[in-house]
Amino acid sequence: ADLHAQDESKETPLFEAICFYPNIEVIELLLQKGACANSKNAEGTTLLDKAFSLYYESLIELEEDLELNLLRA
């Protein structure tokens, strides 16, 4: 599957995983495989905006485990 493919709403598989199929293991796998965490959908909502609202604590732990520095500027 193409990790960077976008549907008509400009949502990627990672966006779908965060918004509609909330499974931190799937999100972790997509990130490890190179999914872009900086994507925005057609409404301009970023993945991180959505992730913060849904999974803030779990994503902080994931970010630390993967040493991604995604959540802190």
PDB file of N, CA, C and O in Angstrom:
ATOM      1  N   ALA A   1       0.842  -1.192   0.000  1.00  0.00           N
ATOM      2  CA  ALA A   1       0.000   0.000   0.000  1.00  0.00           C
ATOM      3  C   ALA A   1       0.879   1.244   0.000  1.00  0.00           C
ATOM      4  O   ALA A   1       1.973   1.241   0.550  1.00  0.00           O
ATOM      5  N   ASP A   2       0.368   2.308  -0.597  1.00  0.00           N
ATOM      6  CA  ASP A   2       1.079   3.586  -0.666  1.00  0.00           C
ATOM      7  C   ASP A   2       0.786   4.383   0.601  1.00  0.00           C
ATOM      8  O   ASP A   2      -0.350   4.819   0.823  1.00  0.00           O
ATOM      9  N   LEU A   3       1.798   4.588   1.423  1.00  0.00           N
ATOM     10  CA  LEU A   3       1.635   5.309   2.685  1.00  0.00           C
ATOM     11  C   LEU A   3       1.293   6.769   2.478  1.00  0.00           C
ATOM     12  O   LEU A   3       0.819   7.431   3.394  1.00  0.00           O
ATOM     13  N   HIS A   4       1.554   7.291   1.284  1.00  0.00           N
ATOM     14  CA  HIS A   4       1.341   8.711   1.012  1.00  0.00           C
ATOM     15  C   HIS A   4       0.124   8.964   0.120  1.00  0.00           C
ATOM     16  O   HIS A   4      -0.133  10.105  -0.255  1.00  0.00           O
ATOM     17  N   ALA A   5      -0.618   7.915  -0.222  1.00  0.00           N
ATOM     18  CA  ALA A   5      -1.814   8.071  -1.048  1.00  0.00           C
ATOM     19  C   ALA A   5      -2.828   8.937  -0.310  1.00  0.00           C
ATOM     20  O   ALA A   5      -2.914   8.912   0.917  1.00  0.00           O
ATOM     21  N   GLN A   6      -3.582   9.727  -1.081  1.00  0.00           N
ATOM     22  CA  GLN A   6      -4.615  10.576  -0.499  1.00  0.00           C
ATOM     23  C   GLN A   6      -5.947  10.287  -1.159  1.00  0.00           C
ATOM     24  O   GLN A   6      -6.017  10.107  -2.374  1.00  0.00           O
ATOM     25  N   ASP A   7      -6.999  10.281  -0.343  1.00  0.00           N
ATOM     26  CA  ASP A   7      -8.338  10.120  -0.896  1.00  0.00           C
ATOM     27  C   ASP A   7      -8.870  11.489  -1.324  1.00  0.00           C
ATOM     28  O   ASP A   7      -8.145  12.485  -1.311  1.00  0.00           O
ATOM     29  N   GLU A   8     -10.139  11.562  -1.691  1.00  0.00           N
ATOM     30  CA  GLU A   8     -10.717  12.823  -2.163  1.00  0.00           C
ATOM     31  C   GLU A   8     -10.718  13.919  -1.102  1.00  0.00           C
ATOM     32  O   GLU A   8     -10.792  15.096  -1.423  1.00  0.00           O
ATOM     33  N   SER A   9     -10.608  13.549   0.150  1.00  0.00           N
ATOM     34  CA  SER A   9     -10.524  14.524   1.245  1.00  0.00           C
ATOM     35  C   SER A   9      -9.085  14.836   1.634  1.00  0.00           C
ATOM     36  O   SER A   9      -8.838  15.478   2.648  1.00  0.00           O
ATOM     37  N   LYS A  10      -8.145  14.350   0.827  1.00  0.00           N
ATOM     38  CA  LYS A  10      -6.709  14.525   1.047  1.00  0.00           C
ATOM     39  C   LYS A  10      -6.247  13.851   2.342  1.00  0.00           C
ATOM     40  O   LYS A  10      -5.319  14.286   2.989  1.00  0.00           O
ATOM     41  N   GLU A  11      -6.919  12.773   2.713  1.00  0.00           N
ATOM     42  CA  GLU A  11      -6.532  12.033   3.913  1.00  0.00           C
ATOM     43  C   GLU A  11      -5.706  10.820   3.518  1.00  0.00           C
ATOM     44  O   GLU A  11      -6.024  10.112   2.577  1.00  0.00           O
ATOM     45  N   THR A  12      -4.623  10.615   4.231  1.00  0.00           N
ATOM     46  CA  THR A  12      -3.695   9.511   3.998  1.00  0.00           C
ATOM     47  C   THR A  12      -4.075   8.319   4.878  1.00  0.00           C
ATOM     48  O   THR A  12      -4.907   8.450   5.786  1.00  0.00           O
ATOM     49  N   PRO A  13      -3.444   7.171   4.655  1.00  0.00           N
ATOM     50  CA  PRO A  13      -3.708   6.033   5.552  1.00  0.00           C
ATOM     51  C   PRO A  13      -3.444   6.360   7.026  1.00  0.00           C
ATOM     52  O   PRO A  13      -4.186   5.907   7.902  1.00  0.00           O
ATOM     53  N   LEU A  14      -2.419   7.170   7.295  1.00  0.00           N
ATOM     54  CA  LEU A  14      -2.141   7.540   8.681  1.00  0.00           C
ATOM     55  C   LEU A  14      -3.279   8.374   9.254  1.00  0.00           C
ATOM     56  O   LEU A  14      -3.702   8.176  10.395  1.00  0.00           O
ATOM     57  N   PHE A  15      -3.805   9.308   8.477  1.00  0.00           N
ATOM     58  CA  PHE A  15      -4.936  10.119   8.930  1.00  0.00           C
ATOM     59  C   PHE A  15      -6.133   9.226   9.222  1.00  0.00           C
ATOM     60  O   PHE A  15      -6.799   9.376  10.250  1.00  0.00           O
ATOM     61  N   GLU A  16      -6.395   8.288   8.329  1.00  0.00           N
ATOM     62  CA  GLU A  16      -7.500   7.346   8.538  1.00  0.00           C
ATOM     63  C   GLU A  16      -7.293   6.543   9.821  1.00  0.00           C
ATOM     64  O   GLU A  16      -8.229   6.324  10.585  1.00  0.00           O
ATOM     65  N   ALA A  17      -6.058   6.104  10.052  1.00  0.00           N
ATOM     66  CA  ALA A  17      -5.755   5.317  11.254  1.00  0.00           C
ATOM     67  C   ALA A  17      -5.984   6.132  12.516  1.00  0.00           C
ATOM     68  O   ALA A  17      -6.479   5.614  13.519  1.00  0.00           O
ATOM     69  N   ILE A  18      -5.639   7.390  12.482  1.00  0.00           N
ATOM     70  CA  ILE A  18      -5.805   8.248  13.656  1.00  0.00           C
ATOM     71  C   ILE A  18      -7.268   8.587  13.885  1.00  0.00           C
ATOM     72  O   ILE A  18      -7.756   8.540  15.012  1.00  0.00           O
ATOM     73  N   CYS A  19      -7.990   8.889  12.814  1.00  0.00           N
ATOM     74  CA  CYS A  19      -9.361   9.396  12.959  1.00  0.00           C
ATOM     75  C   CYS A  19     -10.432   8.325  13.061  1.00  0.00           C
ATOM     76  O   CYS A  19     -11.385   8.490  13.808  1.00  0.00           O
ATOM     77  N   PHE A  20     -10.298   7.264  12.286  1.00  0.00           N
ATOM     78  CA  PHE A  20     -11.415   6.345  12.135  1.00  0.00           C
ATOM     79  C   PHE A  20     -11.169   4.942  12.676  1.00  0.00           C
ATOM     80  O   PHE A  20     -12.109   4.219  12.961  1.00  0.00           O
ATOM     81  N   TYR A  21      -9.930   4.540  12.769  1.00  0.00           N
ATOM     82  CA  TYR A  21      -9.598   3.201  13.257  1.00  0.00           C
ATOM     83  C   TYR A  21      -8.558   3.343  14.361  1.00  0.00           C
ATOM     84  O   TYR A  21      -7.401   2.997  14.175  1.00  0.00           O
ATOM     85  N   PRO A  22      -8.961   3.901  15.492  1.00  0.00           N
ATOM     86  CA  PRO A  22      -7.993   4.247  16.540  1.00  0.00           C
ATOM     87  C   PRO A  22      -7.297   3.029  17.131  1.00  0.00           C
ATOM     88  O   PRO A  22      -7.836   2.325  17.963  1.00  0.00           O
ATOM     89  N   ASN A  23      -6.108   2.798  16.644  1.00  0.00           N
ATOM     90  CA  ASN A  23      -5.296   1.681  17.106  1.00  0.00           C
ATOM     91  C   ASN A  23      -3.853   2.152  17.124  1.00  0.00           C
ATOM     92  O   ASN A  23      -3.244   2.337  16.082  1.00  0.00           O
ATOM     93  N   ILE A  24      -3.331   2.375  18.309  1.00  0.00           N
ATOM     94  CA  ILE A  24      -1.998   2.959  18.439  1.00  0.00           C
ATOM     95  C   ILE A  24      -0.930   2.078  17.791  1.00  0.00           C
ATOM     96  O   ILE A  24       0.058   2.583  17.263  1.00  0.00           O
ATOM     97  N   GLU A  25      -1.134   0.770  17.766  1.00  0.00           N
ATOM     98  CA  GLU A  25      -0.161  -0.114  17.139  1.00  0.00           C
ATOM     99  C   GLU A  25      -0.103   0.102  15.628  1.00  0.00           C
ATOM    100  O   GLU A  25       0.970   0.089  15.024  1.00  0.00           O
ATOM    101  N   VAL A  26      -1.259   0.323  15.005  1.00  0.00           N
ATOM    102  CA  VAL A  26      -1.312   0.601  13.567  1.00  0.00           C
ATOM    103  C   VAL A  26      -0.653   1.947  13.282  1.00  0.00           C
ATOM    104  O   VAL A  26       0.134   2.087  12.336  1.00  0.00           O
ATOM    105  N   ILE A  27      -0.940   2.938  14.100  1.00  0.00           N
ATOM    106  CA  ILE A  27      -0.335   4.258  13.935  1.00  0.00           C
ATOM    107  C   ILE A  27       1.179   4.159  14.058  1.00  0.00           C
ATOM    108  O   ILE A  27       1.926   4.716  13.248  1.00  0.00           O
ATOM    109  N   GLU A  28       1.635   3.428  15.053  1.00  0.00           N
ATOM    110  CA  GLU A  28       3.075   3.237  15.256  1.00  0.00           C
ATOM    111  C   GLU A  28       3.700   2.565  14.035  1.00  0.00           C
ATOM    112  O   GLU A  28       4.753   3.005  13.543  1.00  0.00           O
ATOM    113  N   LEU A  29       3.078   1.529  13.514  1.00  0.00           N
ATOM    114  CA  LEU A  29       3.604   0.824  12.351  1.00  0.00           C
ATOM    115  C   LEU A  29       3.686   1.746  11.131  1.00  0.00           C
ATOM    116  O   LEU A  29       4.700   1.772  10.434  1.00  0.00           O
ATOM    117  N   LEU A  30       2.641   2.505  10.873  1.00  0.00           N
ATOM    118  CA  LEU A  30       2.649   3.426   9.739  1.00  0.00           C
ATOM    119  C   LEU A  30       3.770   4.453   9.870  1.00  0.00           C
ATOM    120  O   LEU A  30       4.466   4.750   8.891  1.00  0.00           O
ATOM    121  N   LEU A  31       3.971   4.983  11.075  1.00  0.00           N
ATOM    122  CA  LEU A  31       5.057   5.945  11.289  1.00  0.00           C
ATOM    123  C   LEU A  31       6.422   5.294  11.096  1.00  0.00           C
ATOM    124  O   LEU A  31       7.319   5.870  10.483  1.00  0.00           O
ATOM    125  N   GLN A  32       6.586   4.096  11.618  1.00  0.00           N
ATOM    126  CA  GLN A  32       7.858   3.392  11.454  1.00  0.00           C
ATOM    127  C   GLN A  32       8.166   3.115   9.994  1.00  0.00           C
ATOM    128  O   GLN A  32       9.326   3.112   9.588  1.00  0.00           O
ATOM    129  N   LYS A  33       7.135   2.888   9.187  1.00  0.00           N
ATOM    130  CA  LYS A  33       7.314   2.583   7.765  1.00  0.00           C
ATOM    131  C   LYS A  33       7.472   3.837   6.912  1.00  0.00           C
ATOM    132  O   LYS A  33       7.658   3.748   5.710  1.00  0.00           O
ATOM    133  N   GLY A  34       7.375   5.016   7.532  1.00  0.00           N
ATOM    134  CA  GLY A  34       7.648   6.249   6.796  1.00  0.00           C
ATOM    135  C   GLY A  34       6.448   7.096   6.445  1.00  0.00           C
ATOM    136  O   GLY A  34       6.571   8.027   5.638  1.00  0.00           O
ATOM    137  N   ALA A  35       5.293   6.836   7.031  1.00  0.00           N
ATOM    138  CA  ALA A  35       4.128   7.678   6.774  1.00  0.00           C
ATOM    139  C   ALA A  35       4.432   9.108   7.208  1.00  0.00           C
ATOM    140  O   ALA A  35       5.099   9.341   8.217  1.00  0.00           O
ATOM    141  N   CYS A  36       3.948  10.064   6.446  1.00  0.00           N
ATOM    142  CA  CYS A  36       4.196  11.479   6.718  1.00  0.00           C
ATOM    143  C   CYS A  36       3.269  11.973   7.822  1.00  0.00           C
ATOM    144  O   CYS A  36       2.051  11.969   7.673  1.00  0.00           O
ATOM    145  N   ALA A  37       3.857  12.435   8.894  1.00  0.00           N
ATOM    146  CA  ALA A  37       3.074  12.917  10.030  1.00  0.00           C
ATOM    147  C   ALA A  37       2.696  14.382   9.885  1.00  0.00           C
ATOM    148  O   ALA A  37       2.002  14.923  10.726  1.00  0.00           O
ATOM    149  N   ASN A  38       3.125  15.039   8.818  1.00  0.00           N
ATOM    150  CA  ASN A  38       2.849  16.464   8.638  1.00  0.00           C
ATOM    151  C   ASN A  38       1.724  16.729   7.649  1.00  0.00           C
ATOM    152  O   ASN A  38       1.528  17.860   7.233  1.00  0.00           O
ATOM    153  N   SER A  39       0.992  15.712   7.269  1.00  0.00           N
ATOM    154  CA  SER A  39      -0.078  15.854   6.287  1.00  0.00           C
ATOM    155  C   SER A  39      -1.241  16.668   6.840  1.00  0.00           C
ATOM    156  O   SER A  39      -1.474  16.717   8.042  1.00  0.00           O
ATOM    157  N   LYS A  40      -1.971  17.296   5.902  1.00  0.00           N
ATOM    158  CA  LYS A  40      -3.212  17.993   6.231  1.00  0.00           C
ATOM    159  C   LYS A  40      -4.306  17.444   5.328  1.00  0.00           C
ATOM    160  O   LYS A  40      -4.055  17.099   4.180  1.00  0.00           O
ATOM    161  N   ASN A  41      -5.519  17.412   5.861  1.00  0.00           N
ATOM    162  CA  ASN A  41      -6.637  16.997   5.019  1.00  0.00           C
ATOM    163  C   ASN A  41      -7.173  18.221   4.280  1.00  0.00           C
ATOM    164  O   ASN A  41      -6.638  19.325   4.387  1.00  0.00           O
ATOM    165  N   ALA A  42      -8.239  18.046   3.511  1.00  0.00           N
ATOM    166  CA  ALA A  42      -8.804  19.128   2.706  1.00  0.00           C
ATOM    167  C   ALA A  42      -9.307  20.294   3.561  1.00  0.00           C
ATOM    168  O   ALA A  42      -9.378  21.423   3.091  1.00  0.00           O
ATOM    169  N   GLU A  43      -9.627  20.033   4.806  1.00  0.00           N
ATOM    170  CA  GLU A  43     -10.091  21.082   5.720  1.00  0.00           C
ATOM    171  C   GLU A  43      -8.942  21.819   6.399  1.00  0.00           C
ATOM    172  O   GLU A  43      -9.157  22.747   7.165  1.00  0.00           O
ATOM    173  N   GLY A  44      -7.708  21.370   6.162  1.00  0.00           N
ATOM    174  CA  GLY A  44      -6.546  21.998   6.760  1.00  0.00           C
ATOM    175  C   GLY A  44      -6.179  21.464   8.131  1.00  0.00           C
ATOM    176  O   GLY A  44      -5.280  21.981   8.779  1.00  0.00           O
ATOM    177  N   THR A  45      -6.849  20.425   8.578  1.00  0.00           N
ATOM    178  CA  THR A  45      -6.548  19.808   9.864  1.00  0.00           C
ATOM    179  C   THR A  45      -5.312  18.930   9.704  1.00  0.00           C
ATOM    180  O   THR A  45      -5.247  18.112   8.796  1.00  0.00           O
ATOM    181  N   THR A  46      -4.345  19.126  10.562  1.00  0.00           N
ATOM    182  CA  THR A  46      -3.154  18.297  10.497  1.00  0.00           C
ATOM    183  C   THR A  46      -3.363  17.005  11.259  1.00  0.00           C
ATOM    184  O   THR A  46      -4.213  16.906  12.139  1.00  0.00           O
ATOM    185  N   LEU A  47      -2.545  16.052  10.915  1.00  0.00           N
ATOM    186  CA  LEU A  47      -2.573  14.785  11.653  1.00  0.00           C
ATOM    187  C   LEU A  47      -2.258  14.999  13.118  1.00  0.00           C
ATOM    188  O   LEU A  47      -2.876  14.393  13.993  1.00  0.00           O
ATOM    189  N   LEU A  48      -1.300  15.834  13.392  1.00  0.00           N
ATOM    190  CA  LEU A  48      -0.919  16.050  14.788  1.00  0.00           C
ATOM    191  C   LEU A  48      -2.013  16.758  15.568  1.00  0.00           C
ATOM    192  O   LEU A  48      -2.230  16.459  16.742  1.00  0.00           O
ATOM    193  N   ASP A  49      -2.729  17.690  14.923  1.00  0.00           N
ATOM    194  CA  ASP A  49      -3.869  18.324  15.596  1.00  0.00           C
ATOM    195  C   ASP A  49      -4.882  17.268  16.027  1.00  0.00           C
ATOM    196  O   ASP A  49      -5.356  17.269  17.159  1.00  0.00           O
ATOM    197  N   LYS A  50      -5.218  16.378  15.097  1.00  0.00           N
ATOM    198  CA  LYS A  50      -6.191  15.328  15.396  1.00  0.00           C
ATOM    199  C   LYS A  50      -5.643  14.356  16.446  1.00  0.00           C
ATOM    200  O   LYS A  50      -6.348  13.970  17.377  1.00  0.00           O
ATOM    201  N   ALA A  51      -4.387  13.989  16.287  1.00  0.00           N
ATOM    202  CA  ALA A  51      -3.776  13.060  17.237  1.00  0.00           C
ATOM    203  C   ALA A  51      -3.738  13.642  18.643  1.00  0.00           C
ATOM    204  O   ALA A  51      -4.005  12.940  19.611  1.00  0.00           O
ATOM    205  N   PHE A  52      -3.402  14.917  18.759  1.00  0.00           N
ATOM    206  CA  PHE A  52      -3.381  15.546  20.078  1.00  0.00           C
ATOM    207  C   PHE A  52      -4.733  15.424  20.757  1.00  0.00           C
ATOM    208  O   PHE A  52      -4.810  15.118  21.939  1.00  0.00           O
ATOM    209  N   SER A  53      -5.784  15.665  20.001  1.00  0.00           N
ATOM    210  CA  SER A  53      -7.107  15.634  20.612  1.00  0.00           C
ATOM    211  C   SER A  53      -7.541  14.223  21.008  1.00  0.00           C
ATOM    212  O   SER A  53      -8.309  14.059  21.943  1.00  0.00           O
ATOM    213  N   LEU A  54      -7.036  13.221  20.313  1.00  0.00           N
ATOM    214  CA  LEU A  54      -7.475  11.854  20.571  1.00  0.00           C
ATOM    215  C   LEU A  54      -6.534  11.045  21.457  1.00  0.00           C
ATOM    216  O   LEU A  54      -6.977  10.260  22.283  1.00  0.00           O
ATOM    217  N   TYR A  55      -5.240  11.207  21.254  1.00  0.00           N
ATOM    218  CA  TYR A  55      -4.274  10.277  21.848  1.00  0.00           C
ATOM    219  C   TYR A  55      -3.064  10.951  22.462  1.00  0.00           C
ATOM    220  O   TYR A  55      -1.973  10.397  22.435  1.00  0.00           O
ATOM    221  N   TYR A  56      -3.207  12.103  22.999  1.00  0.00           N
ATOM    222  CA  TYR A  56      -2.030  12.869  23.403  1.00  0.00           C
ATOM    223  C   TYR A  56      -1.045  12.063  24.247  1.00  0.00           C
ATOM    224  O   TYR A  56       0.133  11.991  23.923  1.00  0.00           O
ATOM    225  N   GLU A  57      -1.507  11.451  25.301  1.00  0.00           N
ATOM    226  CA  GLU A  57      -0.595  10.736  26.205  1.00  0.00           C
ATOM    227  C   GLU A  57       0.098   9.564  25.510  1.00  0.00           C
ATOM    228  O   GLU A  57       1.301   9.363  25.649  1.00  0.00           O
ATOM    229  N   SER A  58      -0.651   8.783  24.758  1.00  0.00           N
ATOM    230  CA  SER A  58      -0.057   7.637  24.061  1.00  0.00           C
ATOM    231  C   SER A  58       0.950   8.090  23.013  1.00  0.00           C
ATOM    232  O   SER A  58       1.982   7.451  22.823  1.00  0.00           O
ATOM    233  N   LEU A  59       0.667   9.192  22.320  1.00  0.00           N
ATOM    234  CA  LEU A  59       1.586   9.669  21.291  1.00  0.00           C
ATOM    235  C   LEU A  59       2.863  10.247  21.888  1.00  0.00           C
ATOM    236  O   LEU A  59       3.930  10.129  21.292  1.00  0.00           O
ATOM    237  N   ILE A  60       2.767  10.846  23.040  1.00  0.00           N
ATOM    238  CA  ILE A  60       3.977  11.322  23.714  1.00  0.00           C
ATOM    239  C   ILE A  60       4.896  10.134  23.997  1.00  0.00           C
ATOM    240  O   ILE A  60       6.095  10.181  23.730  1.00  0.00           O
ATOM    241  N   GLU A  61       4.324   9.043  24.504  1.00  0.00           N
ATOM    242  CA  GLU A  61       5.126   7.846  24.773  1.00  0.00           C
ATOM    243  C   GLU A  61       5.704   7.273  23.483  1.00  0.00           C
ATOM    244  O   GLU A  61       6.878   6.893  23.432  1.00  0.00           O
ATOM    245  N   LEU A  62       4.911   7.211  22.427  1.00  0.00           N
ATOM    246  CA  LEU A  62       5.365   6.702  21.145  1.00  0.00           C
ATOM    247  C   LEU A  62       6.483   7.572  20.585  1.00  0.00           C
ATOM    248  O   LEU A  62       7.505   7.073  20.127  1.00  0.00           O
ATOM    249  N   GLU A  63       6.298   8.870  20.632  1.00  0.00           N
ATOM    250  CA  GLU A  63       7.303   9.807  20.135  1.00  0.00           C
ATOM    251  C   GLU A  63       8.619   9.604  20.867  1.00  0.00           C
ATOM    252  O   GLU A  63       9.690   9.585  20.260  1.00  0.00           O
ATOM    253  N   GLU A  64       8.563   9.415  22.169  1.00  0.00           N
ATOM    254  CA  GLU A  64       9.774   9.188  22.944  1.00  0.00           C
ATOM    255  C   GLU A  64      10.411   7.849  22.586  1.00  0.00           C
ATOM    256  O   GLU A  64      11.627   7.764  22.417  1.00  0.00           O
ATOM    257  N   ASP A  65       9.594   6.815  22.420  1.00  0.00           N
ATOM    258  CA  ASP A  65      10.112   5.494  22.076  1.00  0.00           C
ATOM    259  C   ASP A  65      10.790   5.498  20.705  1.00  0.00           C
ATOM    260  O   ASP A  65      11.823   4.866  20.515  1.00  0.00           O
ATOM    261  N   LEU A  66      10.210   6.194  19.742  1.00  0.00           N
ATOM    262  CA  LEU A  66      10.741   6.217  18.385  1.00  0.00           C
ATOM    263  C   LEU A  66      11.746   7.332  18.151  1.00  0.00           C
ATOM    264  O   LEU A  66      12.354   7.411  17.102  1.00  0.00           O
ATOM    265  N   GLU A  67      11.881   8.203  19.138  1.00  0.00           N
ATOM    266  CA  GLU A  67      12.775   9.355  19.045  1.00  0.00           C
ATOM    267  C   GLU A  67      12.488  10.159  17.778  1.00  0.00           C
ATOM    268  O   GLU A  67      13.390  10.578  17.047  1.00  0.00           O
ATOM    269  N   LEU A  68      11.197  10.426  17.559  1.00  0.00           N
ATOM    270  CA  LEU A  68      10.793  11.129  16.345  1.00  0.00           C
ATOM    271  C   LEU A  68      10.792  12.638  16.491  1.00  0.00           C
ATOM    272  O   LEU A  68      10.884  13.358  15.516  1.00  0.00           O
ATOM    273  N   ASN A  69      10.650  13.139  17.703  1.00  0.00           N
ATOM    274  CA  ASN A  69      10.544  14.572  17.936  1.00  0.00           C
ATOM    275  C   ASN A  69       9.429  15.206  17.095  1.00  0.00           C
ATOM    276  O   ASN A  69       9.591  16.286  16.547  1.00  0.00           O
ATOM    277  N   LEU A  70       8.311  14.534  16.971  1.00  0.00           N
ATOM    278  CA  LEU A  70       7.195  15.027  16.191  1.00  0.00           C
ATOM    279  C   LEU A  70       6.328  15.999  16.979  1.00  0.00           C
ATOM    280  O   LEU A  70       5.711  16.876  16.406  1.00  0.00           O
ATOM    281  N   LEU A  71       6.253  15.805  18.263  1.00  0.00           N
ATOM    282  CA  LEU A  71       5.258  16.502  19.046  1.00  0.00           C
ATOM    283  C   LEU A  71       5.788  17.757  19.752  1.00  0.00           C
ATOM    284  O   LEU A  71       5.028  18.475  20.355  1.00  0.00           O
ATOM    285  N   ARG A  72       7.035  17.995  19.643  1.00  0.00           N
ATOM    286  CA  ARG A  72       7.628  19.167  20.299  1.00  0.00           C
ATOM    287  C   ARG A  72       8.419  19.954  19.272  1.00  0.00           C
ATOM    288  O   ARG A  72       9.193  19.408  18.516  1.00  0.00           O
ATOM    289  N   ALA A  73       8.202  21.249  19.276  1.00  0.00           N
ATOM    290  CA  ALA A  73       8.950  22.107  18.335  1.00  0.00           C
ATOM    291  C   ALA A  73      10.204  22.632  18.992  1.00  0.00           C
ATOM    292  O   ALA A  73      10.356  22.693  20.160  1.00  0.00           O
TER     293      ALA A  73
END
